Short mmCIF file of C-alpha atoms and ligand atoms in Angstrom, two decimals:
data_model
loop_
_atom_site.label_atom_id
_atom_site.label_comp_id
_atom_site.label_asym_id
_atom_site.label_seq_id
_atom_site.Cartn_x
_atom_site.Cartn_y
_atom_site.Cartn_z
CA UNK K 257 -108.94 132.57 64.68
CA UNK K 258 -107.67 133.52 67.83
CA UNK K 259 -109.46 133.69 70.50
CA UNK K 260 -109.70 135.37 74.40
CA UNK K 261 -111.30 133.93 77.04
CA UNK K 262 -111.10 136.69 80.15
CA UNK K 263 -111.21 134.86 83.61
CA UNK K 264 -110.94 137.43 87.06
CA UNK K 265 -112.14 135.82 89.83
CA UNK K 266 -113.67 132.56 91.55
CA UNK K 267 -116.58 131.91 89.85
CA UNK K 268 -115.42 132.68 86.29
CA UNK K 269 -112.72 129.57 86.66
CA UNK K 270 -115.42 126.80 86.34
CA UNK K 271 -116.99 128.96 83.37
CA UNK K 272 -114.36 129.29 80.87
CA UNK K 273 -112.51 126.18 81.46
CA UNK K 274 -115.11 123.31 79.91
CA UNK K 275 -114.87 125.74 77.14
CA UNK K 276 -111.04 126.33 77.08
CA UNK K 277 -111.45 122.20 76.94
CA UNK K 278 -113.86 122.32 73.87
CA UNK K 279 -111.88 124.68 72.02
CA UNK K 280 -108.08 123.26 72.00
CA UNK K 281 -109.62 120.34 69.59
CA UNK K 282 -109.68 122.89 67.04
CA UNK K 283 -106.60 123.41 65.14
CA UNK K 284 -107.81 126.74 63.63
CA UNK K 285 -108.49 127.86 66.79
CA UNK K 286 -105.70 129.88 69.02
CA UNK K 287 -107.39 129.95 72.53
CA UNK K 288 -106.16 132.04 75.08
CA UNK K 289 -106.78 132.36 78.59
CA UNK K 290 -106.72 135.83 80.07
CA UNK K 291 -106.76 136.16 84.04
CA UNK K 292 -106.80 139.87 85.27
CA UNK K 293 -106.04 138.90 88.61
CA UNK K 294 -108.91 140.21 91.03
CA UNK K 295 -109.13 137.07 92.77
CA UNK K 296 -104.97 136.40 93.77
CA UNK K 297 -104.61 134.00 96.61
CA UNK K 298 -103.78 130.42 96.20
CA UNK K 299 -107.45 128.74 97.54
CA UNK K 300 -109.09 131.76 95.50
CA UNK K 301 -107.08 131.02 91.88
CA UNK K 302 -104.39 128.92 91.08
CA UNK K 303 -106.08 125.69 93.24
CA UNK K 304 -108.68 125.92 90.68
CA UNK K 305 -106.59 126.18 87.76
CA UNK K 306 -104.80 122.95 88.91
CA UNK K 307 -107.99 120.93 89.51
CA UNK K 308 -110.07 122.63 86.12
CA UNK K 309 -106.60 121.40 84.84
CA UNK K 310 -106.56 124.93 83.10
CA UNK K 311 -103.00 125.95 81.91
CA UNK K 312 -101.15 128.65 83.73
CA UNK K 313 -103.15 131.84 82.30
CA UNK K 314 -101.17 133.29 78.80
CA UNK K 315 -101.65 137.09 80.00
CA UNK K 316 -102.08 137.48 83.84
CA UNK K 317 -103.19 141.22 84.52
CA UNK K 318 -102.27 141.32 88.43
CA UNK K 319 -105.12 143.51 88.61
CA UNK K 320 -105.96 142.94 92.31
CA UNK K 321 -108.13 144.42 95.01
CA UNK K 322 -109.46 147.66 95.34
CA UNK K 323 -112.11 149.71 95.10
CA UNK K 324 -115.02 149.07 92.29
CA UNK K 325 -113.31 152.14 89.82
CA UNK K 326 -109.47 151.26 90.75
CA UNK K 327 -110.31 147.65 89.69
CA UNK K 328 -112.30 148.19 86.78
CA UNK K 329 -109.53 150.99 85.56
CA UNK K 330 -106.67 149.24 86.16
CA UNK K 331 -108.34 146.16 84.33
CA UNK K 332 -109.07 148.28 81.49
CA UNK K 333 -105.58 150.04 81.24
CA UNK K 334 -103.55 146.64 81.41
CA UNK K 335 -106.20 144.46 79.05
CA UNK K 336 -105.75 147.57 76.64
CA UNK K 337 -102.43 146.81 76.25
CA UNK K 338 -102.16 143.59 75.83
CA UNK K 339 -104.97 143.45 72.77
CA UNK K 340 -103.02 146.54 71.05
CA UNK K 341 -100.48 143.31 71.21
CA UNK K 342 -102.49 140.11 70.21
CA UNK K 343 -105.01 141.56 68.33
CA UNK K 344 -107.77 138.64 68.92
CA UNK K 345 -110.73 138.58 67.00
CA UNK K 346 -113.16 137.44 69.45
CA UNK K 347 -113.41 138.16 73.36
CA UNK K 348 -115.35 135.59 75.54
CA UNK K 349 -116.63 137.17 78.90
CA UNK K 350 -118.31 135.08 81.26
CA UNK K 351 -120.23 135.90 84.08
CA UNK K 352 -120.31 139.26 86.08
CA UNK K 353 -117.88 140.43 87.86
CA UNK K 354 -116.00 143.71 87.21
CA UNK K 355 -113.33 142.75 84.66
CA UNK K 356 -116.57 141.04 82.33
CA UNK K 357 -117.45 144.90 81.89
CA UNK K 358 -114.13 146.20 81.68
CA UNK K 359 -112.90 144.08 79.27
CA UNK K 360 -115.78 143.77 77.13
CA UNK K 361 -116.07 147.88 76.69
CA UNK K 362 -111.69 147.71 75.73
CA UNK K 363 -112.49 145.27 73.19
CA UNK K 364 -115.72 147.08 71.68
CA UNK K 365 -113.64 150.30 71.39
CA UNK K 366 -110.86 148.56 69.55
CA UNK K 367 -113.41 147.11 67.38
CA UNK K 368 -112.95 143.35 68.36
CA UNK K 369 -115.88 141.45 68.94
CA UNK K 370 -116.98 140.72 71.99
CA UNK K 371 -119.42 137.18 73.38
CA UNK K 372 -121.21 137.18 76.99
CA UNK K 373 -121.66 133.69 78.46
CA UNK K 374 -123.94 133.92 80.77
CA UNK K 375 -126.00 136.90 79.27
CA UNK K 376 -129.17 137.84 80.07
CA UNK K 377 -129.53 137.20 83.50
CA UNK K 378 -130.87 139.89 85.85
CA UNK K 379 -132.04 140.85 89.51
CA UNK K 380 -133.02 144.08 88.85
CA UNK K 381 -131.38 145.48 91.50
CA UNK K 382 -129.03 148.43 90.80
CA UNK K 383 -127.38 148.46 94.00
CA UNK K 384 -125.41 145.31 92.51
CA UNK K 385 -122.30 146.13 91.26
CA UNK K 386 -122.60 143.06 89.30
CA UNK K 387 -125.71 144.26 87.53
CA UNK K 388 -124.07 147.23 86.60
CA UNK K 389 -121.44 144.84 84.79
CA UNK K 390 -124.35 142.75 83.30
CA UNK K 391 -126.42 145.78 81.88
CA UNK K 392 -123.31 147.85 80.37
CA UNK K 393 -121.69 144.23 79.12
CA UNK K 394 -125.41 143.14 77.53
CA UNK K 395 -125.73 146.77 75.70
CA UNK K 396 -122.43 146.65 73.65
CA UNK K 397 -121.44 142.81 73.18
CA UNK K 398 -121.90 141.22 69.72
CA UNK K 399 -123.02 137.26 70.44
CA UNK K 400 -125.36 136.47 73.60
CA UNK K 401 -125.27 133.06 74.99
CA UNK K 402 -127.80 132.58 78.04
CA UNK K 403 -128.40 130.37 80.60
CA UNK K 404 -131.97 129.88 80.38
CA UNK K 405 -135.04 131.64 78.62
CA UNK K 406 -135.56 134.53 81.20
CA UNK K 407 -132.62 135.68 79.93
CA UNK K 408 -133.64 136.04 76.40
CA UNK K 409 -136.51 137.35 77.29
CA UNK K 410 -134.87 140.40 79.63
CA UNK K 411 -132.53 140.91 76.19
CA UNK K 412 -135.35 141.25 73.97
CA UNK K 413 -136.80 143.77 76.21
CA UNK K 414 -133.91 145.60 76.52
CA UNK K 415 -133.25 145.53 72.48
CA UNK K 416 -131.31 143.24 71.73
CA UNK K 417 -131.41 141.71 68.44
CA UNK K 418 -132.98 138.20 68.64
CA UNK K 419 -130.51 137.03 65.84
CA UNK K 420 -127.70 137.61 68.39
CA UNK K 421 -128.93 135.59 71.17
CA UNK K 422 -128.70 131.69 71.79
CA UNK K 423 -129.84 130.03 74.23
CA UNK K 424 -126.68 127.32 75.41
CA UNK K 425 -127.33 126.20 78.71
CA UNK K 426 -125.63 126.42 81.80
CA UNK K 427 -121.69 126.19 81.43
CA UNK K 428 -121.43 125.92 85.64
CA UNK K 429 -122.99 122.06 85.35
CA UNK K 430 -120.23 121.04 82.61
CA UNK K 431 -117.77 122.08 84.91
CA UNK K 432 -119.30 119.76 87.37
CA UNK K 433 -119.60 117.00 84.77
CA UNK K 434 -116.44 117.29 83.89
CA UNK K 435 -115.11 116.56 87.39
CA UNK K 436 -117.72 114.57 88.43
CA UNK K 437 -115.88 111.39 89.08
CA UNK K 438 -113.21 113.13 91.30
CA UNK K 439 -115.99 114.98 93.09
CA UNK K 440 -117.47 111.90 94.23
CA UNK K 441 -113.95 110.54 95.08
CA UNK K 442 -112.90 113.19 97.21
CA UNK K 443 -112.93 112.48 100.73
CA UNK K 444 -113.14 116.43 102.92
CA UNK K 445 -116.56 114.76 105.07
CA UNK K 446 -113.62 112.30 106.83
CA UNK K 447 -110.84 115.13 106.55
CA UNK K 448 -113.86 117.09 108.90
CA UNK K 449 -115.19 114.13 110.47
CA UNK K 450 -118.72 114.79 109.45
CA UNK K 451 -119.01 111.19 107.23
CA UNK K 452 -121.85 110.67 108.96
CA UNK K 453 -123.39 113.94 110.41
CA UNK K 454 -126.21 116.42 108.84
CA UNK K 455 -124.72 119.47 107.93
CA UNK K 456 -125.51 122.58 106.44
CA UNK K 457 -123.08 124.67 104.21
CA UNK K 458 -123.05 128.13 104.64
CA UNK K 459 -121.46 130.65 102.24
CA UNK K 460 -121.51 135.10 102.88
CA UNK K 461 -119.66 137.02 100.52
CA UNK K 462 -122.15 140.10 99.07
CA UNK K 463 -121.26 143.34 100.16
CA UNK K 464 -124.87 143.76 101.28
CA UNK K 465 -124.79 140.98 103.91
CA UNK K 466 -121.00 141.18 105.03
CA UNK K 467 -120.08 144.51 104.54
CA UNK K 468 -122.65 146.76 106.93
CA UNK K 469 -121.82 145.81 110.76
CA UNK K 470 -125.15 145.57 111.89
CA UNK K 471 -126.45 143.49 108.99
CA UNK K 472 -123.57 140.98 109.51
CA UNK K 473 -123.96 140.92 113.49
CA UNK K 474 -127.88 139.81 112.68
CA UNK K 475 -126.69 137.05 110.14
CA UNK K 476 -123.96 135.28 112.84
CA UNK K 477 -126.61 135.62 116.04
CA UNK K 478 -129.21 134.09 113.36
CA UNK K 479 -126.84 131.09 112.31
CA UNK K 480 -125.74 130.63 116.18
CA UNK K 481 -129.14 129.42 116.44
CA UNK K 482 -129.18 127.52 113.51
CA UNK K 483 -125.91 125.46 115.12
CA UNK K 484 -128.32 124.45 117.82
CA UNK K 485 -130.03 123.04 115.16
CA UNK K 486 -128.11 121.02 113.02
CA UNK K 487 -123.61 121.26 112.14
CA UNK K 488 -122.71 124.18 110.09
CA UNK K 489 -119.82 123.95 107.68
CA UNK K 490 -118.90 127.90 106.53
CA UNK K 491 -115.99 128.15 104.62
CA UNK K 492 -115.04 131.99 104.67
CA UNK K 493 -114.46 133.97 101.50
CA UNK K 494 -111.58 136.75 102.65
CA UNK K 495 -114.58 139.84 102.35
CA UNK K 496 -116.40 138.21 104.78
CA UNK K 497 -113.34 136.83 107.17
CA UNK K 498 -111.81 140.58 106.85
CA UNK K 499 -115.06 142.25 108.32
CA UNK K 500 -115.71 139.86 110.90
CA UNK K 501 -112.30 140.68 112.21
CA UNK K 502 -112.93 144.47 111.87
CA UNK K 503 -115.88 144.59 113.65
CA UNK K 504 -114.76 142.67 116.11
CA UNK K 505 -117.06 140.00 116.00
CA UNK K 506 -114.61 137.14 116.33
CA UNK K 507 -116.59 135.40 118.93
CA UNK K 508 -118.56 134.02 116.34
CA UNK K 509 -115.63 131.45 115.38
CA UNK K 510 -115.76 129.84 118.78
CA UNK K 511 -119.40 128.61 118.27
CA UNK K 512 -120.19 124.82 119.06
CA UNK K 513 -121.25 122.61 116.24
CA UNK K 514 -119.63 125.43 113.94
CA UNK K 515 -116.57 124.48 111.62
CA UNK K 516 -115.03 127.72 109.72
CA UNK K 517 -112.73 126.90 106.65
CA UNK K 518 -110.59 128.75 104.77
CA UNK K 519 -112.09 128.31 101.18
CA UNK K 520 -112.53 125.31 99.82
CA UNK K 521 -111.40 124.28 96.48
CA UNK K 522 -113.74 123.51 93.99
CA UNK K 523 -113.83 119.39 94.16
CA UNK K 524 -113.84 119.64 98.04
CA UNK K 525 -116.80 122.00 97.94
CA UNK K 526 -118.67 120.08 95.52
CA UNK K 527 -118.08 116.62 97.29
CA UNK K 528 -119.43 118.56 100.92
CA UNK K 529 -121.81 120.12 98.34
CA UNK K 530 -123.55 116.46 97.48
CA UNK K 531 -123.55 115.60 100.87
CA UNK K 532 -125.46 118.43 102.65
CA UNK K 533 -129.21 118.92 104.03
CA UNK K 534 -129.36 122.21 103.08
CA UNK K 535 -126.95 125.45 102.22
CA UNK K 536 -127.51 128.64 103.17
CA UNK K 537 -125.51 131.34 100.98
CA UNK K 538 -125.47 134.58 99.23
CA UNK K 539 -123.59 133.55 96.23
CA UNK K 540 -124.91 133.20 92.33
CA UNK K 541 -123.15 129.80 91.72
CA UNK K 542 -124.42 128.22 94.36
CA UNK K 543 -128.30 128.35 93.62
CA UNK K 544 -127.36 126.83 90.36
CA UNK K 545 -125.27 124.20 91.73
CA UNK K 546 -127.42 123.12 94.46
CA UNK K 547 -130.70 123.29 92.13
CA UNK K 548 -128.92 120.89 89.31
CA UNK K 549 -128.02 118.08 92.87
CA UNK K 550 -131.37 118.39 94.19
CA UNK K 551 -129.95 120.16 97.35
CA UNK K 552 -132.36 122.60 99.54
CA UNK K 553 -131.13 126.84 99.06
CA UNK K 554 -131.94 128.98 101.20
CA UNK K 555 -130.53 132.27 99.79
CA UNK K 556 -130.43 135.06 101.73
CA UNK K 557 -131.10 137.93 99.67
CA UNK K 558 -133.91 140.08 98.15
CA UNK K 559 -134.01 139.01 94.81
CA UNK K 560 -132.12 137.12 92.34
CA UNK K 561 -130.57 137.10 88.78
CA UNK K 562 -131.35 133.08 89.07
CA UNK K 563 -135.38 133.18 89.05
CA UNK K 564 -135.40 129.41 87.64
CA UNK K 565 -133.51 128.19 90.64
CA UNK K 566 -136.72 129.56 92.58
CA UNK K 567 -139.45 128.42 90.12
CA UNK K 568 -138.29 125.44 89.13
CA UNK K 569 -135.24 124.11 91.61
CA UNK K 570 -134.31 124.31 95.02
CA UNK K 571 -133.69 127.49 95.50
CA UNK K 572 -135.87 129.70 98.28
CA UNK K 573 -135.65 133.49 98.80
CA UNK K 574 -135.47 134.22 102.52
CA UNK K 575 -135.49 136.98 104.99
CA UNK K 576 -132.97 136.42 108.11
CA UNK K 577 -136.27 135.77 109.97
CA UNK K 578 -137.47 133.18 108.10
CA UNK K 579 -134.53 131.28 108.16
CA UNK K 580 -135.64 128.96 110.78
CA UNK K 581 -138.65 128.35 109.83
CA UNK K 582 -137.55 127.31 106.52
CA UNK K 583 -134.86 125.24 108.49
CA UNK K 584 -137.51 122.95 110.29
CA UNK K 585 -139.29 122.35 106.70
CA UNK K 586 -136.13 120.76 105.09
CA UNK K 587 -135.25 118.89 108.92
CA UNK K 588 -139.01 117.31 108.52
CA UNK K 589 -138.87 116.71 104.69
CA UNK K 590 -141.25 118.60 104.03
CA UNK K 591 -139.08 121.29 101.43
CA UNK K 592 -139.69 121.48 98.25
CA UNK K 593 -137.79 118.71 95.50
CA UNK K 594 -137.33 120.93 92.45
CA UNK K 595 -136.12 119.74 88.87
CA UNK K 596 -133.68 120.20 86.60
CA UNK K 597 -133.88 123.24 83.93
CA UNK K 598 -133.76 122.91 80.51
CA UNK K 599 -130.14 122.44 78.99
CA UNK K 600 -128.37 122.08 82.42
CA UNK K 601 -127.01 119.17 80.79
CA UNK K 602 -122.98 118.98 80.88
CA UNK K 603 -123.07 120.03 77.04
CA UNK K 604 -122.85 123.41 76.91
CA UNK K 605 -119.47 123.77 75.86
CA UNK K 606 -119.97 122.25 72.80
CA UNK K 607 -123.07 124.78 71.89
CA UNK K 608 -120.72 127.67 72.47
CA UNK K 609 -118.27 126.30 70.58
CA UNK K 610 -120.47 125.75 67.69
CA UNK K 611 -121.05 129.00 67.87
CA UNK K 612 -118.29 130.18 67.73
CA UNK K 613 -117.45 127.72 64.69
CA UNK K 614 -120.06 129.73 62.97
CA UNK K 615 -118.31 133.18 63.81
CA UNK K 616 -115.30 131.59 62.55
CA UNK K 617 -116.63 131.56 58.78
CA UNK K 618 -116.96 135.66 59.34
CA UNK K 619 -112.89 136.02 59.56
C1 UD1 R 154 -116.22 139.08 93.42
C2 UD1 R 154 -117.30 139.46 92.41
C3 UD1 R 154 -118.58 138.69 92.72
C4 UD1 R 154 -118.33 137.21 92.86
C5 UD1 R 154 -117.24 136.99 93.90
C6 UD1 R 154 -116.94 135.52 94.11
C7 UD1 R 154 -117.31 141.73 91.44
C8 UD1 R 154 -117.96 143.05 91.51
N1 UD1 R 154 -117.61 140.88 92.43
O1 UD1 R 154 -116.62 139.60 94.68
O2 UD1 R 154 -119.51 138.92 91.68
O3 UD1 R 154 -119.52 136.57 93.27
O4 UD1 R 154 -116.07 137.67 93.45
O5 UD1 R 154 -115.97 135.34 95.08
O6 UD1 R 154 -116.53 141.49 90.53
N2 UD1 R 154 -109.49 139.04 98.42
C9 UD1 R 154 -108.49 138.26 98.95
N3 UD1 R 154 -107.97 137.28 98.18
C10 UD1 R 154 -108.39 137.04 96.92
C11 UD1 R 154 -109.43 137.85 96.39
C12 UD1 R 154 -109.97 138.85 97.16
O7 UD1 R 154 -108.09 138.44 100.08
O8 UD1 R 154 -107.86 136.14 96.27
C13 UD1 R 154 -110.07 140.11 99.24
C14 UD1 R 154 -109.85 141.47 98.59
O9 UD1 R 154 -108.71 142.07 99.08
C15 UD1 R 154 -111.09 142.24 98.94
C16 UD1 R 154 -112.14 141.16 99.18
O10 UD1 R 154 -111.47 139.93 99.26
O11 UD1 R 154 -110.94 142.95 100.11
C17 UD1 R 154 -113.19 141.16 98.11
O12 UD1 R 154 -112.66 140.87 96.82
P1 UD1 R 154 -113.28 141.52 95.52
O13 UD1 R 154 -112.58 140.95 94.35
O14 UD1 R 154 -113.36 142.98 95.64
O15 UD1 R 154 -114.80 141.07 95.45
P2 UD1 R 154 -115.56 139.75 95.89
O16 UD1 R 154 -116.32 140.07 97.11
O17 UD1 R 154 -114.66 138.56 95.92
#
């Protein structure tokens, strides 16, 4: 059986490759990894091939940047062509950026079945162009593998056929697993001198934080005071560096008790990761990761696809104003602890691909 797993940017790196892992021990299975390219530079891709020890992609798209339609076309147009080729019979998307929605619709319309890892999961909040992906990739794919149960539940209420979905865990926390040892090993706190400092991580990449001037502008004069406070570590996704330069709000990078980083691979991010009082970020990953270490979240958005992080792990909802206050609750100890959810275990991989074993006996 042969097999696609599509990987675009960042994030989808530490999803597909436990399972890339899992799936070479099976001789009947012909896995192949798919990277469309969105995410390009070296700290954004290839580092984390090397240290997922992923092989060099079998199809790479060079998709690149662009706007939402010229990268979900062009992602469409080139993945088109290549499954005219290879004709696989299954399609793995993970996550939810753009190319888990293009790809998934070029498979269905060439009548090859298509799995979401990571299905399910929603913030309600159509001004996401990653829960446009979600919704479109969750009405059209054939096998469902969630996260956790809110995400069955949101499929069953949008239709979805029970039978199709499985709950498997979180694939993010095998990645971790998986590198665990050389996480611990890694040494970026001396690299940054910060052995034996506080710190606080902080991480800006959505479009509706970074992108508007005035909403960025608010976010830097809030974390200014925040350096006052305690050392902040913020290594820059290229969005967020590129619009900080545009507006001209440079400044920012001279800040005391500030250190800006070009991003971080994943071991070095996970190692500062471990070691932090508290992170303050935007991202999806991230209010897994730091729920499964026990680490406070502060995430500043409205809402989020992650509700479990909230309701059961570390994860807090803020407004920019409340930052601070929230701040002064993790400095006294007095945060919330949080626990692990269900099937955050390290073992996903090996659900999925006993799913998958089960597809198998269909070809
Ligand atoms: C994308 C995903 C988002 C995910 C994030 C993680 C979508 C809709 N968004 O957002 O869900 O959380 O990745 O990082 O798919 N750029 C570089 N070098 C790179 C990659 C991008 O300089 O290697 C620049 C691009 O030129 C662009 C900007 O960064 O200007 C944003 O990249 P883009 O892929 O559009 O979206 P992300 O914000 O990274």
């Amino acid at each position: 059986m042969k097999i696609f797993l599509v990987a675009a940017a960042r994030p989808n790196f530490m999803k597909i490759a436990p399972l890339y892992h899992q799936l070479i021990k099976y001789e009947n299975f012909d896995t192949k990894i798919i990277h469309t390219g969105q995410h390009y530079d070296k700290n954004m891709s290839d580092d984390f091939f090397y240290e997922l020890m992923l092989p060099s992609p079998h199809f790479y798209l060079n998709v690149g940047s662009g706007t939402q339609s010229e990268q979900v076309g062009n992602t469409m147009i080139k993945f088109e062509n290549i499954l005219f080729k290879e004709k696989p019979n299954l399609v793995v998307v993970v996550g939810d950026v753009n190319a888990t929605m293009a790809c998934s619709i070029v498979a269905k319309k060439l009548n090859i079945q298509v799995a979401h890892l990571e299905a399910g999961i929603r913030s309600f909040d159509m001004s996401m162009p990653e829960e446009i992906n979600r919704k479109v990739t969750d009405a059209i794919c054939d096998y469902y593998w969630t996260p956790s149960i809110d995400a069955n539940e949101n499929l069953v209420k949008e239709g979805v056929d029970r039978n199709k979905i499985k709950f498997v865990g979180n694939i993010m926390i095998d990645s971790f697993e998986l590198l665990k040892d050389k996480i611990y090993k890694d040494n970026i706190k001396k690299e940054l001198s910060i052995d034996d400092k506080d710190y606080c991580i902080l991480t800006l990449h959505r479009p509706s934080n970074v992108d508007s001037e005035e909403m960025l502008k608010n976010i830097l004069n809030t974390i200014k005071k925040i350096t006052k406070k305690i050392q902040v570590i913020f290594p820059i996704h290229p969005r967020t560096k590129k619009n900080i330069l545009n507006f001209g709000l440079n400044h920012f990078f001279e800040e005391k008790n500030l250190i800006c980083l070009e991003p971080l691979s994943y071991i070095k991010f996970m190692n500062l990761l471990l070691g932090a009082k508290l992170v303050i970020t935007d991202s999806g990953g991230v209010q897994e990761e730091t729920t499964y270490l026990g680490v406070p979240c502060l995430t500043l958005r409205e809402n989020t696809e992650r509700p479990i992080t909230v309701l059961e792990g570390t994860n807090t909802l803020v407004k920019l104003e409340e930052l601070l206050y929230y701040l002064e609750l993790i400095l006294k100890g007095k945060y919330k602890k949080g626990s692990i959810p269900l099937l955050w275990d390290g073992k996903t991989a090996i659900r999925v691909t006993e799913e998958i074993i089960k597809i198998s006996r269909n070809f």
